[in-house]
Steps between C-alpha positions, in 0.01 A plus 500: 500500500425207731165445328664491155759245621224283645310517172807398296563209740138389460530508120826299509346236728199477269731441201682226699172320569405540134832334398436208737155468351654483150737222613212301650305538178807372307508186717128447445552540123782240503291261710198530268712446190673193652169347612358543151801332333510212750124447469539466124806272515370277783250325275773437242761352737271251677542218245880539468529504883301181535694336213832642634565640154795730575543599134148644477536673838825666392344605167204663679723677755728625224207635297362685804841658563551604137156652448528760779819712517426596862526135616856429619445128558222241517518158666289205620580341838361197674360519853847441650666787311676296230515685167318292235521753215686829457578733213869446593583129465777507762241581769301179435536254789613757758311567825370850570325659792176664398223703659143476376360834384695814409844588637791713387877539519739765376432438131187282466132477585437125558154343486444131579162328461396136554383277214210293630320190381168437676593735788836325545825686436721302263758769409581873517547748216735791573558819296771761556429852365777750432470772763676768292223507237243580768730739689508720190124551540548562874773763439284656233211522745735640764620772263141587411406522870802721576413727208146536624622569855740772377226646282262504797760674719567763233127547450452538876768769527367679191144501636630613839689787337192606302288482818756704692505770230121508494471528880766772516320694226169463682648611833678793334176609337307476827768702684499762222121537520512530880778761493325698228173496692676608819681786322176617342335511844790697647489747208128557561558566870780748425281677244215536752737628770646760264152617403393530865819686586435751219143556621614563859768746390245692296258508796777623730591784264135614471453490878820698560391772258158527666652528850735778388213689342287474818790621718541807280128573520509465883779751531303746292195456725712546814615833380138598430378411857363156451652269766343166418619293215449142408692282269316212347722246335293301261541130541490336167405132526764255390389328186520124469778351296426496130625195316587564138384252238804294414540161344698246700635163391167325575306729264758443225475121537121522490511701174743247346268209589201679345697562178605132488138381538389741227771373262389140558140588413590654164755229403396307189454124536692294245297200373662156548493264204337550162202734468199314361222700343138415591446353154804270538416404858161356404647258240613154630831346391456264206682164513532311170551122512784373280410233248679166568737381231371195314744249356412246233647162595478374140780734395842325513733640765219722629601755758341717769607823665633473854535811723807486726605809700271723293665378176329298229678190371381255234506135614468195268236243600576130538446311173311230690229753590457603134351156429206571735361751244347721769522869571600645833639820649728535796729751667764311701622652825859590579735203554234254371600182320468547124467250216774477241515353154634150554657502153767744623611287799829319467531130562684376809858399442565184705850408606518119504746349746528133596365328701219764523328617183224761486252404229249787517361782716135590450324732484758764419427774571262392777229719657435535874268221613632242253727213598842483335603149390871417456546170316843340558669171419725314749742216437461359853290537809637801689403775746483850351513851645296760303608864548301790343652851489379832358685739267694649798622148589294510821368171635130466413422132572695182590369145543610136468376246246551123493560418135443166330681362202350627175264793453394707801274805531588764762223756568514854639187702579677839462532579873800605711621382840226703672230330286435824308475522121823628347531825305516500119849442362755240387587220747794258495429138597805295609461123547788343697569133577579440868782258589657413833859519375453866399515439124194626315374578155248769422316665215299820477243675285303825499129573484304824462206596724256765376 
């Protein structure tokens, strides 16, 4: 009982250490996520920090807060702890105590990291993550650990019970064999004693009869004058004990083992897998190469067959390629970029708003590797903030642009904040005019990436 209690205590302590390990991993996950976000945003906030552009700083902080539901707040502080930008405007200008690195309170995981310019810290970026969203994962892990602990305890008791039953059966069988063997030996001894007793009784009766007969003969001789008489009692040698041929428990076990071996020898072997005849085994497997599908480019709206998830789909070739008048064959892989008929693409609808007017966006749709050009017209010289979002309204790219009066061309190479090419889809481009007094005008358009 003491051993079982010690084992349960050991399992509980192990589950406690596992839970602490899960909490440490949660902190590491929060720290890694915060470092990634701050690393991305640091390059964006350098210019507004140097220009003391509070509007741009607040816009960036607000976008960071809105794009991640687990972020409770985001703020930028100077080296003295003054709040320069915050997602809540009433916090701007206040002084806060901060600790570099990760810390926590009752409801938040807080991570603060310096923003450096040439190895000199010019500001700090702080993020507060909602603790409850991560505690759900911790409680879920705790419940899983407790379930496994309870399952292990039940499995241990079940295995112990099975082992106890097996040992008791084995001991009972051994005791039964020993008792049976002992009883068989006692029976043999009793049988031999009874046989010897019967032999001795028979010998005694024969000797008694012979003595009586000799006494009678002696009396007859005495009456006839013969005085001498002699009685010879024959001494029959005692025969050695004869052991009858009996089968004990050892002989029975030996016979059972011989029968078992004999049954194994005559047992038929069942073949595993398909039976191949000699004629079939000599023939190699024939592999036939499939003929590639040839497509004639001269045909208008020519198409080719694309295999996706073991299903054939017909895809229309780009009309530009039909002018090459060449033949080719191809089998695109899964998730590959495919060409579409440009005649079916819709034109971009541009919302014109003064004093910013979008003239054109080309090429649309644009392919990975090309540079997207956004041609705009401005009434005056102004500073612009360009925000690019995907279909889920997640921030993809943000950058500043100093616009001049008249026509301007803004370029985008199709990469996100991490300098990786974006996935195919529809992207919204918002161009906002930055003003110190807070008033701003903006316009937006959409573009398709294939």
